[in-house]
JSON list of C-alpha atoms in Angstrom, two decimals:
[
{"chain": "M", "resi": 1, "resn": "SER", "atom": "CA", "xyz": [-11.82, 35.04, 31.03]},
{"chain": "M", "resi": 2, "resn": "ASN", "atom": "CA", "xyz": [-12.69, 37.69, 33.53]},
{"chain": "M", "resi": 3, "resn": "ASN", "atom": "CA", "xyz": [-14.82, 39.50, 31.81]},
{"chain": "M", "resi": 4, "resn": "LYS", "atom": "CA", "xyz": [-16.57, 41.65, 35.07]},
{"chain": "M", "resi": 5, "resn": "GLY", "atom": "CA", "xyz": [-17.18, 45.97, 34.56]},
{"chain": "M", "resi": 6, "resn": "LYS", "atom": "CA", "xyz": [-16.61, 45.73, 31.09]},
{"chain": "M", "resi": 7, "resn": "GLU", "atom": "CA", "xyz": [-18.64, 46.84, 28.32]},
{"chain": "M", "resi": 8, "resn": "GLU", "atom": "CA", "xyz": [-20.05, 44.03, 26.17]},
{"chain": "M", "resi": 9, "resn": "GLU", "atom": "CA", "xyz": [-19.10, 44.30, 22.55]},
{"chain": "M", "resi": 10, "resn": "VAL", "atom": "CA", "xyz": [-22.55, 44.15, 20.36]},
{"chain": "M", "resi": 11, "resn": "GLY", "atom": "CA", "xyz": [-23.17, 43.62, 16.80]},
{"chain": "M", "resi": 12, "resn": "VAL", "atom": "CA", "xyz": [-26.62, 43.82, 14.88]},
{"chain": "M", "resi": 13, "resn": "VAL", "atom": "CA", "xyz": [-27.35, 41.31, 12.65]},
{"chain": "M", "resi": 14, "resn": "PHE", "atom": "CA", "xyz": [-30.01, 43.14, 10.23]},
{"chain": "M", "resi": 15, "resn": "TYR", "atom": "CA", "xyz": [-31.93, 41.22, 7.77]},
{"chain": "M", "resi": 16, "resn": "GLY", "atom": "CA", "xyz": [-33.36, 42.97, 4.83]},
{"chain": "M", "resi": 17, "resn": "GLY", "atom": "CA", "xyz": [-36.86, 43.11, 2.70]},
{"chain": "M", "resi": 18, "resn": "ALA", "atom": "CA", "xyz": [-38.45, 40.49, 0.63]},
{"chain": "M", "resi": 19, "resn": "LEU", "atom": "CA", "xyz": [-35.90, 40.52, -2.73]},
{"chain": "M", "resi": 20, "resn": "VAL", "atom": "CA", "xyz": [-34.03, 43.62, -1.57]},
{"chain": "M", "resi": 21, "resn": "ASP", "atom": "CA", "xyz": [-30.50, 43.23, -2.72]},
{"chain": "M", "resi": 22, "resn": "PRO", "atom": "CA", "xyz": [-28.88, 43.14, 1.00]},
{"chain": "M", "resi": 23, "resn": "ARG", "atom": "CA", "xyz": [-26.07, 46.30, -0.23]},
{"chain": "M", "resi": 24, "resn": "GLY", "atom": "CA", "xyz": [-29.23, 48.95, -0.29]},
{"chain": "M", "resi": 25, "resn": "TYR", "atom": "CA", "xyz": [-29.26, 49.25, 2.95]},
{"chain": "M", "resi": 26, "resn": "SER", "atom": "CA", "xyz": [-25.15, 49.34, 2.93]},
{"chain": "M", "resi": 27, "resn": "PRO", "atom": "CA", "xyz": [-25.98, 53.18, 4.61]},
{"chain": "M", "resi": 28, "resn": "MET", "atom": "CA", "xyz": [-28.19, 52.42, 7.31]},
{"chain": "M", "resi": 29, "resn": "MET", "atom": "CA", "xyz": [-25.36, 50.16, 7.52]},
{"chain": "M", "resi": 30, "resn": "THR", "atom": "CA", "xyz": [-22.02, 52.31, 7.47]},
{"chain": "M", "resi": 31, "resn": "MET", "atom": "CA", "xyz": [-24.38, 54.35, 10.07]},
{"chain": "M", "resi": 32, "resn": "LEU", "atom": "CA", "xyz": [-24.09, 52.27, 12.47]},
{"chain": "M", "resi": 33, "resn": "SER", "atom": "CA", "xyz": [-20.40, 50.98, 11.95]},
{"chain": "M", "resi": 34, "resn": "GLU", "atom": "CA", "xyz": [-19.55, 54.39, 11.57]},
{"chain": "M", "resi": 35, "resn": "LYS", "atom": "CA", "xyz": [-21.21, 56.70, 14.07]},
{"chain": "M", "resi": 36, "resn": "TYR", "atom": "CA", "xyz": [-22.64, 54.44, 16.65]},
{"chain": "M", "resi": 37, "resn": "GLY", "atom": "CA", "xyz": [-19.68, 51.90, 17.05]},
{"chain": "M", "resi": 38, "resn": "LEU", "atom": "CA", "xyz": [-20.94, 48.41, 16.02]},
{"chain": "M", "resi": 39, "resn": "SER", "atom": "CA", "xyz": [-20.50, 45.83, 14.17]},
{"chain": "M", "resi": 40, "resn": "VAL", "atom": "CA", "xyz": [-22.69, 45.36, 11.66]},
{"chain": "M", "resi": 41, "resn": "ALA", "atom": "CA", "xyz": [-23.23, 41.17, 9.34]},
{"chain": "M", "resi": 42, "resn": "VAL", "atom": "CA", "xyz": [-26.47, 41.48, 6.63]},
{"chain": "M", "resi": 43, "resn": "PRO", "atom": "CA", "xyz": [-27.06, 38.26, 5.35]},
{"chain": "M", "resi": 44, "resn": "ILE", "atom": "CA", "xyz": [-27.14, 37.12, 2.07]},
{"chain": "M", "resi": 45, "resn": "PHE", "atom": "CA", "xyz": [-30.21, 34.34, 1.40]},
{"chain": "M", "resi": 46, "resn": "ALA", "atom": "CA", "xyz": [-31.48, 33.07, -2.09]},
{"chain": "M", "resi": 47, "resn": "ASP", "atom": "CA", "xyz": [-33.38, 35.34, -3.96]},
{"chain": "M", "resi": 48, "resn": "ASP", "atom": "CA", "xyz": [-33.42, 38.32, -2.22]},
{"chain": "M", "resi": 49, "resn": "LEU", "atom": "CA", "xyz": [-35.80, 36.53, 0.39]},
{"chain": "M", "resi": 50, "resn": "ALA", "atom": "CA", "xyz": [-34.70, 35.94, 3.88]},
{"chain": "M", "resi": 51, "resn": "PHE", "atom": "CA", "xyz": [-37.76, 34.23, 4.68]},
{"chain": "M", "resi": 52, "resn": "LYS", "atom": "CA", "xyz": [-38.77, 30.53, 4.58]},
{"chain": "M", "resi": 53, "resn": "PHE", "atom": "CA", "xyz": [-42.17, 29.42, 4.56]},
{"chain": "M", "resi": 54, "resn": "GLY", "atom": "CA", "xyz": [-42.62, 26.41, 6.92]},
{"chain": "M", "resi": 55, "resn": "THR", "atom": "CA", "xyz": [-39.14, 27.28, 8.84]},
{"chain": "M", "resi": 56, "resn": "CYS", "atom": "CA", "xyz": [-38.40, 28.65, 11.93]},
{"chain": "M", "resi": 57, "resn": "GLU", "atom": "CA", "xyz": [-34.77, 29.94, 12.09]},
{"chain": "M", "resi": 58, "resn": "SER", "atom": "CA", "xyz": [-32.48, 31.51, 9.12]},
{"chain": "M", "resi": 59, "resn": "GLY", "atom": "CA", "xyz": [-29.19, 30.38, 11.24]},
{"chain": "M", "resi": 60, "resn": "ARG", "atom": "CA", "xyz": [-27.23, 33.27, 10.21]},
{"chain": "M", "resi": 61, "resn": "VAL", "atom": "CA", "xyz": [-26.97, 34.21, 13.29]},
{"chain": "M", "resi": 62, "resn": "ALA", "atom": "CA", "xyz": [-24.02, 31.19, 13.69]},
{"chain": "M", "resi": 63, "resn": "LEU", "atom": "CA", "xyz": [-22.82, 33.17, 10.55]},
{"chain": "M", "resi": 64, "resn": "ALA", "atom": "CA", "xyz": [-22.36, 36.23, 12.04]},
{"chain": "M", "resi": 65, "resn": "GLN", "atom": "CA", "xyz": [-20.86, 34.66, 15.19]},
{"chain": "M", "resi": 66, "resn": "GLN", "atom": "CA", "xyz": [-17.86, 33.12, 13.74]},
{"chain": "M", "resi": 67, "resn": "ALA", "atom": "CA", "xyz": [-17.45, 36.44, 11.06]},
{"chain": "M", "resi": 68, "resn": "PHE", "atom": "CA", "xyz": [-17.52, 38.50, 14.75]},
{"chain": "M", "resi": 69, "resn": "PRO", "atom": "CA", "xyz": [-15.72, 36.22, 17.46]},
{"chain": "M", "resi": 70, "resn": "ASN", "atom": "CA", "xyz": [-16.14, 39.36, 19.53]},
{"chain": "M", "resi": 71, "resn": "VAL", "atom": "CA", "xyz": [-19.05, 40.23, 19.51]},
{"chain": "M", "resi": 72, "resn": "THR", "atom": "CA", "xyz": [-20.53, 38.80, 22.66]},
{"chain": "M", "resi": 73, "resn": "LYS", "atom": "CA", "xyz": [-24.00, 39.73, 22.55]},
{"chain": "M", "resi": 74, "resn": "TRP", "atom": "CA", "xyz": [-26.60, 40.83, 19.23]},
{"chain": "M", "resi": 75, "resn": "VAL", "atom": "CA", "xyz": [-29.13, 43.08, 18.56]},
{"chain": "M", "resi": 76, "resn": "LEU", "atom": "CA", "xyz": [-31.13, 41.01, 16.25]},
{"chain": "M", "resi": 77, "resn": "ALA", "atom": "CA", "xyz": [-32.78, 44.13, 13.34]},
{"chain": "M", "resi": 78, "resn": "GLY", "atom": "CA", "xyz": [-35.00, 43.45, 10.46]},
{"chain": "M", "resi": 79, "resn": "HIS", "atom": "CA", "xyz": [-36.53, 45.49, 7.37]},
{"chain": "M", "resi": 80, "resn": "SER", "atom": "CA", "xyz": [-40.23, 44.16, 6.21]},
{"chain": "M", "resi": 81, "resn": "PHE", "atom": "CA", "xyz": [-39.79, 40.86, 5.83]},
{"chain": "M", "resi": 82, "resn": "GLY", "atom": "CA", "xyz": [-36.57, 40.85, 7.47]},
{"chain": "M", "resi": 83, "resn": "GLY", "atom": "CA", "xyz": [-38.06, 42.01, 10.46]},
{"chain": "M", "resi": 84, "resn": "LEU", "atom": "CA", "xyz": [-40.22, 38.10, 10.54]},
{"chain": "M", "resi": 85, "resn": "VAL", "atom": "CA", "xyz": [-36.92, 37.18, 10.75]},
{"chain": "M", "resi": 86, "resn": "ALA", "atom": "CA", "xyz": [-35.30, 37.97, 13.64]},
{"chain": "M", "resi": 87, "resn": "LEU", "atom": "CA", "xyz": [-37.87, 37.71, 15.49]},
{"chain": "M", "resi": 88, "resn": "ASN", "atom": "CA", "xyz": [-38.47, 34.15, 15.01]},
{"chain": "M", "resi": 89, "resn": "ASP", "atom": "CA", "xyz": [-33.76, 34.06, 15.14]},
{"chain": "M", "resi": 90, "resn": "ILE", "atom": "CA", "xyz": [-34.85, 34.85, 18.75]},
{"chain": "M", "resi": 91, "resn": "TRP", "atom": "CA", "xyz": [-37.52, 32.66, 19.40]},
{"chain": "M", "resi": 92, "resn": "ALA", "atom": "CA", "xyz": [-35.80, 29.74, 17.68]},
{"chain": "M", "resi": 93, "resn": "MET", "atom": "CA", "xyz": [-32.71, 31.07, 19.90]},
{"chain": "M", "resi": 94, "resn": "VAL", "atom": "CA", "xyz": [-34.78, 31.75, 23.28]},
{"chain": "M", "resi": 95, "resn": "GLY", "atom": "CA", "xyz": [-36.26, 28.09, 22.63]},
{"chain": "M", "resi": 96, "resn": "LYS", "atom": "CA", "xyz": [-32.70, 26.68, 22.52]},
{"chain": "M", "resi": 97, "resn": "LYS", "atom": "CA", "xyz": [-31.33, 28.67, 25.75]},
{"chain": "M", "resi": 98, "resn": "GLU", "atom": "CA", "xyz": [-29.39, 30.56, 24.16]},
{"chain": "M", "resi": 99, "resn": "THR", "atom": "CA", "xyz": [-30.01, 34.34, 25.22]},
{"chain": "M", "resi": 100, "resn": "GLU", "atom": "CA", "xyz": [-26.33, 35.16, 26.72]},
{"chain": "M", "resi": 101, "resn": "SER", "atom": "CA", "xyz": [-25.85, 36.22, 23.51]},
{"chain": "M", "resi": 102, "resn": "LEU", "atom": "CA", "xyz": [-28.98, 37.87, 22.60]},
{"chain": "M", "resi": 103, "resn": "ALA", "atom": "CA", "xyz": [-29.29, 42.22, 23.37]},
{"chain": "M", "resi": 104, "resn": "GLY", "atom": "CA", "xyz": [-32.58, 42.85, 21.24]},
{"chain": "M", "resi": 105, "resn": "LEU", "atom": "CA", "xyz": [-34.86, 43.01, 18.74]},
{"chain": "M", "resi": 106, "resn": "ALA", "atom": "CA", "xyz": [-35.40, 45.98, 16.11]},
{"chain": "M", "resi": 107, "resn": "LEU", "atom": "CA", "xyz": [-38.03, 46.21, 14.11]},
{"chain": "M", "resi": 108, "resn": "ILE", "atom": "CA", "xyz": [-38.49, 48.35, 10.98]},
{"chain": "M", "resi": 109, "resn": "GLY", "atom": "CA", "xyz": [-41.42, 49.10, 9.27]},
{"chain": "M", "resi": 110, "resn": "SER", "atom": "CA", "xyz": [-42.38, 45.15, 10.34]},
{"chain": "M", "resi": 111, "resn": "TYR", "atom": "CA", "xyz": [-44.35, 43.22, 13.25]},
{"chain": "M", "resi": 112, "resn": "VAL", "atom": "CA", "xyz": [-44.73, 40.54, 15.15]},
{"chain": "M", "resi": 113, "resn": "ARG", "atom": "CA", "xyz": [-46.86, 37.59, 13.48]},
{"chain": "M", "resi": 114, "resn": "GLN", "atom": "CA", "xyz": [-48.13, 34.59, 14.30]},
{"chain": "M", "resi": 115, "resn": "ASP", "atom": "CA", "xyz": [-49.39, 33.01, 11.43]},
{"chain": "M", "resi": 116, "resn": "ILE", "atom": "CA", "xyz": [-46.54, 32.20, 9.93]},
{"chain": "M", "resi": 117, "resn": "GLY", "atom": "CA", "xyz": [-43.16, 31.64, 11.33]},
{"chain": "M", "resi": 118, "resn": "CYS", "atom": "CA", "xyz": [-42.41, 29.82, 15.33]},
{"chain": "M", "resi": 119, "resn": "GLY", "atom": "CA", "xyz": [-46.12, 30.25, 15.40]},
{"chain": "M", "resi": 120, "resn": "GLU", "atom": "CA", "xyz": [-47.23, 31.74, 18.66]},
{"chain": "M", "resi": 121, "resn": "VAL", "atom": "CA", "xyz": [-44.57, 34.48, 19.08]},
{"chain": "M", "resi": 122, "resn": "ASP", "atom": "CA", "xyz": [-45.34, 36.08, 22.33]},
{"chain": "M", "resi": 123, "resn": "PHE", "atom": "CA", "xyz": [-42.43, 38.69, 23.62]},
{"chain": "M", "resi": 124, "resn": "SER", "atom": "CA", "xyz": [-44.68, 40.20, 26.50]},
{"chain": "M", "resi": 125, "resn": "GLY", "atom": "CA", "xyz": [-43.38, 38.77, 28.73]},
{"chain": "M", "resi": 126, "resn": "TRP", "atom": "CA", "xyz": [-40.14, 38.87, 28.44]},
{"chain": "M", "resi": 127, "resn": "ASP", "atom": "CA", "xyz": [-38.89, 42.10, 30.79]},
{"chain": "M", "resi": 128, "resn": "TRP", "atom": "CA", "xyz": [-35.11, 40.95, 29.57]},
{"chain": "M", "resi": 129, "resn": "LEU", "atom": "CA", "xyz": [-35.08, 41.89, 25.95]},
{"chain": "M", "resi": 130, "resn": "PRO", "atom": "CA", "xyz": [-34.68, 45.64, 25.24]},
{"chain": "M", "resi": 131, "resn": "ALA", "atom": "CA", "xyz": [-36.87, 46.23, 21.86]},
{"chain": "M", "resi": 132, "resn": "ALA", "atom": "CA", "xyz": [-37.43, 48.95, 19.00]},
{"chain": "M", "resi": 133, "resn": "SER", "atom": "CA", "xyz": [-40.86, 48.86, 16.88]},
{"chain": "M", "resi": 134, "resn": "VAL", "atom": "CA", "xyz": [-40.35, 51.58, 14.19]},
{"chain": "M", "resi": 135, "resn": "SER", "atom": "CA", "xyz": [-42.29, 52.56, 11.54]},
{"chain": "M", "resi": 136, "resn": "ALA", "atom": "CA", "xyz": [-43.31, 55.41, 9.47]},
{"chain": "M", "resi": 137, "resn": "SER", "atom": "CA", "xyz": [-46.04, 57.41, 9.26]},
{"chain": "M", "resi": 138, "resn": "ASN", "atom": "CA", "xyz": [-46.71, 57.27, 5.60]},
{"chain": "M", "resi": 139, "resn": "ASP", "atom": "CA", "xyz": [-46.25, 53.29, 4.53]},
{"chain": "M", "resi": 140, "resn": "GLY", "atom": "CA", "xyz": [-48.62, 52.99, 2.14]},
{"chain": "M", "resi": 141, "resn": "VAL", "atom": "CA", "xyz": [-47.18, 48.78, 2.18]},
{"chain": "M", "resi": 142, "resn": "ILE", "atom": "CA", "xyz": [-47.74, 47.40, 5.85]},
{"chain": "M", "resi": 143, "resn": "ASN", "atom": "CA", "xyz": [-51.01, 45.95, 6.54]},
{"chain": "M", "resi": 144, "resn": "MET", "atom": "CA", "xyz": [-51.73, 49.15, 9.63]},
{"chain": "M", "resi": 145, "resn": "THR", "atom": "CA", "xyz": [-54.15, 46.91, 10.60]},
{"chain": "M", "resi": 146, "resn": "ASN", "atom": "CA", "xyz": [-51.58, 43.79, 11.65]},
{"chain": "M", "resi": 147, "resn": "PHE", "atom": "CA", "xyz": [-49.23, 46.11, 13.11]},
{"chain": "M", "resi": 148, "resn": "GLU", "atom": "CA", "xyz": [-51.64, 47.35, 15.58]},
{"chain": "M", "resi": 149, "resn": "ALA", "atom": "CA", "xyz": [-52.52, 43.94, 16.65]},
{"chain": "M", "resi": 150, "resn": "GLY", "atom": "CA", "xyz": [-48.62, 42.72, 16.67]},
{"chain": "M", "resi": 151, "resn": "GLN", "atom": "CA", "xyz": [-47.78, 45.66, 19.28]},
{"chain": "M", "resi": 152, "resn": "GLN", "atom": "CA", "xyz": [-49.45, 43.38, 21.72]},
{"chain": "M", "resi": 153, "resn": "TRP", "atom": "CA", "xyz": [-46.77, 40.08, 21.54]},
{"chain": "M", "resi": 154, "resn": "LEU", "atom": "CA", "xyz": [-43.77, 43.27, 21.71]},
{"chain": "M", "resi": 155, "resn": "PRO", "atom": "CA", "xyz": [-41.98, 42.97, 25.13]},
{"chain": "M", "resi": 156, "resn": "SER", "atom": "CA", "xyz": [-44.02, 45.53, 27.30]},
{"chain": "M", "resi": 157, "resn": "GLY", "atom": "CA", "xyz": [-43.56, 48.70, 28.93]},
{"chain": "M", "resi": 158, "resn": "ASN", "atom": "CA", "xyz": [-40.51, 50.61, 28.80]},
{"chain": "M", "resi": 159, "resn": "ASN", "atom": "CA", "xyz": [-38.89, 47.55, 27.18]},
{"chain": "M", "resi": 160, "resn": "THR", "atom": "CA", "xyz": [-40.11, 48.37, 23.87]},
{"chain": "M", "resi": 161, "resn": "LEU", "atom": "CA", "xyz": [-39.01, 51.78, 22.21]},
{"chain": "M", "resi": 162, "resn": "THR", "atom": "CA", "xyz": [-42.06, 52.79, 20.28]},
{"chain": "M", "resi": 163, "resn": "LEU", "atom": "CA", "xyz": [-40.78, 55.23, 17.52]},
{"chain": "M", "resi": 164, "resn": "VAL", "atom": "CA", "xyz": [-42.64, 56.60, 14.27]},
{"chain": "M", "resi": 165, "resn": "ILE", "atom": "CA", "xyz": [-40.44, 58.88, 12.29]},
{"chain": "M", "resi": 166, "resn": "GLU", "atom": "CA", "xyz": [-43.27, 61.38, 10.64]},
{"chain": "M", "resi": 167, "resn": "GLY", "atom": "CA", "xyz": [-43.11, 62.15, 6.21]},
{"chain": "M", "resi": 168, "resn": "ALA", "atom": "CA", "xyz": [-41.22, 58.67, 6.60]},
{"chain": "M", "resi": 169, "resn": "ASN", "atom": "CA", "xyz": [-42.09, 55.88, 4.15]},
{"chain": "M", "resi": 170, "resn": "HIS", "atom": "CA", "xyz": [-41.38, 52.22, 3.69]},
{"chain": "M", "resi": 171, "resn": "GLY", "atom": "CA", "xyz": [-38.89, 51.70, 0.94]},
{"chain": "M", "resi": 172, "resn": "GLN", "atom": "CA", "xyz": [-36.79, 54.85, 2.51]},
{"chain": "M", "resi": 173, "resn": "PHE", "atom": "CA", "xyz": [-35.49, 52.38, 5.06]},
{"chain": "M", "resi": 174, "resn": "GLY", "atom": "CA", "xyz": [-33.25, 50.84, 2.43]},
{"chain": "M", "resi": 175, "resn": "THR", "atom": "CA", "xyz": [-31.55, 52.51, -0.44]},
{"chain": "M", "resi": 176, "resn": "TYR", "atom": "CA", "xyz": [-32.96, 50.34, -3.05]},
{"chain": "M", "resi": 177, "resn": "ASP", "atom": "CA", "xyz": [-35.75, 51.33, -6.63]},
{"chain": "M", "resi": 178, "resn": "ASP", "atom": "CA", "xyz": [-39.00, 49.83, -5.64]},
{"chain": "M", "resi": 179, "resn": "SER", "atom": "CA", "xyz": [-41.04, 51.16, -8.73]},
{"chain": "M", "resi": 180, "resn": "GLY", "atom": "CA", "xyz": [-40.89, 47.62, -9.34]},
{"chain": "M", "resi": 181, "resn": "ARG", "atom": "CA", "xyz": [-42.65, 46.56, -6.89]},
{"chain": "M", "resi": 182, "resn": "ALA", "atom": "CA", "xyz": [-46.61, 47.82, -7.46]},
{"chain": "M", "resi": 183, "resn": "THR", "atom": "CA", "xyz": [-46.98, 45.39, -10.14]},
{"chain": "M", "resi": 184, "resn": "LEU", "atom": "CA", "xyz": [-44.29, 42.22, -8.68]},
{"chain": "M", "resi": 185, "resn": "LEU", "atom": "CA", "xyz": [-46.26, 42.28, -4.85]},
{"chain": "M", "resi": 186, "resn": "ASN", "atom": "CA", "xyz": [-48.98, 44.49, -5.54]},
{"chain": "M", "resi": 187, "resn": "GLN", "atom": "CA", "xyz": [-47.68, 47.41, -3.66]},
{"chain": "M", "resi": 188, "resn": "THR", "atom": "CA", "xyz": [-48.09, 50.95, -3.51]},
{"chain": "M", "resi": 189, "resn": "ASP", "atom": "CA", "xyz": [-46.39, 52.57, -0.69]},
{"chain": "M", "resi": 190, "resn": "GLY", "atom": "CA", "xyz": [-47.28, 56.02, -0.05]},
{"chain": "M", "resi": 191, "resn": "VAL", "atom": "CA", "xyz": [-44.97, 59.62, -0.14]},
{"chain": "M", "resi": 192, "resn": "ALA", "atom": "CA", "xyz": [-42.26, 59.99, 1.68]},
{"chain": "M", "resi": 193, "resn": "THR", "atom": "CA", "xyz": [-41.78, 63.82, 2.60]},
{"chain": "M", "resi": 194, "resn": "ILE", "atom": "CA", "xyz": [-38.02, 63.12, 4.71]},
{"chain": "M", "resi": 195, "resn": "SER", "atom": "CA", "xyz": [-34.91, 62.95, 3.14]},
{"chain": "M", "resi": 196, "resn": "THR", "atom": "CA", "xyz": [-33.69, 59.09, 2.95]},
{"chain": "M", "resi": 197, "resn": "GLU", "atom": "CA", "xyz": [-30.71, 59.77, 4.78]},
{"chain": "M", "resi": 198, "resn": "GLU", "atom": "CA", "xyz": [-33.23, 62.16, 7.40]},
{"chain": "M", "resi": 199, "resn": "GLN", "atom": "CA", "xyz": [-34.94, 58.55, 8.14]},
{"chain": "M", "resi": 200, "resn": "GLN", "atom": "CA", "xyz": [-32.32, 55.94, 7.73]},
{"chain": "M", "resi": 201, "resn": "GLU", "atom": "CA", "xyz": [-30.50, 58.17, 10.36]},
{"chain": "M", "resi": 202, "resn": "GLN", "atom": "CA", "xyz": [-33.23, 57.62, 13.03]},
{"chain": "M", "resi": 203, "resn": "ALA", "atom": "CA", "xyz": [-34.12, 54.17, 12.11]},
{"chain": "M", "resi": 204, "resn": "ALA", "atom": "CA", "xyz": [-30.04, 53.09, 12.97]},
{"chain": "M", "resi": 205, "resn": "SER", "atom": "CA", "xyz": [-30.13, 55.72, 15.96]},
{"chain": "M", "resi": 206, "resn": "ALA", "atom": "CA", "xyz": [-33.75, 53.50, 17.12]},
{"chain": "M", "resi": 207, "resn": "ILE", "atom": "CA", "xyz": [-31.76, 50.03, 17.05]},
{"chain": "M", "resi": 208, "resn": "ALA", "atom": "CA", "xyz": [-28.75, 51.61, 18.42]},
{"chain": "M", "resi": 209, "resn": "TYR", "atom": "CA", "xyz": [-30.84, 52.40, 21.74]},
{"chain": "M", "resi": 210, "resn": "VAL", "atom": "CA", "xyz": [-31.45, 48.44, 21.56]},
{"chain": "M", "resi": 211, "resn": "ALA", "atom": "CA", "xyz": [-27.96, 48.08, 21.45]},
{"chain": "M", "resi": 212, "resn": "THR", "atom": "CA", "xyz": [-27.20, 50.45, 24.40]},
{"chain": "M", "resi": 213, "resn": "ARG", "atom": "CA", "xyz": [-29.82, 48.89, 26.76]},
{"chain": "M", "resi": 214, "resn": "GLY", "atom": "CA", "xyz": [-28.98, 45.49, 26.05]},
{"chain": "M", "resi": 215, "resn": "ARG", "atom": "CA", "xyz": [-25.18, 46.94, 26.25]},
{"chain": "M", "resi": 216, "resn": "ILE", "atom": "CA", "xyz": [-25.33, 44.64, 30.64]},
{"chain": "M", "resi": 217, "resn": "VAL", "atom": "CA", "xyz": [-22.30, 45.75, 31.75]},
{"chain": "M", "resi": 218, "resn": "ASN", "atom": "CA", "xyz": [-22.13, 42.19, 33.88]}
]
């Protein structure tokens, strides 16, 4: 079919954080769908663990493509450990020369890591990949040293939108009860001074920005 001059239909595959019920992200996904008109797929994983050690690809992009055949390009977005799955899936797709269906990458309270997953993942020279790095000023969960180190492997220059949400914390990117996580994962989050809704609206706007950048008109 001839799509010249026609805007691409862009969707979002959103990978949730470890041990978070995918429904915990439905308020932010609703924003992406209703406010920005994006198709959204939130993959479900066994035990709510998107990342599987020793693997480099989740296979969930193919499932999203089957579910939304009208969507031609996908932003892969992830919160916390889910961000690792998003960037690994992009790395794997590029390795298989499947870049035409990629619209961008959005890391939410997450960062590029080279120690697990696909290994030496480095997007810094990829001037064709729009990206966003969204972090929370009061995030008590993320390792800030590793987060800062991971910035060097994001697409360079103007290709990456960097957003620090003031007054936000790690847990409010989703809508879930994280009270058991201190004992379970040895995680104690910082205190948020803005509402969950406000934090998620800012994160959604960053994901939508990547989608707009990735919607390349032929």
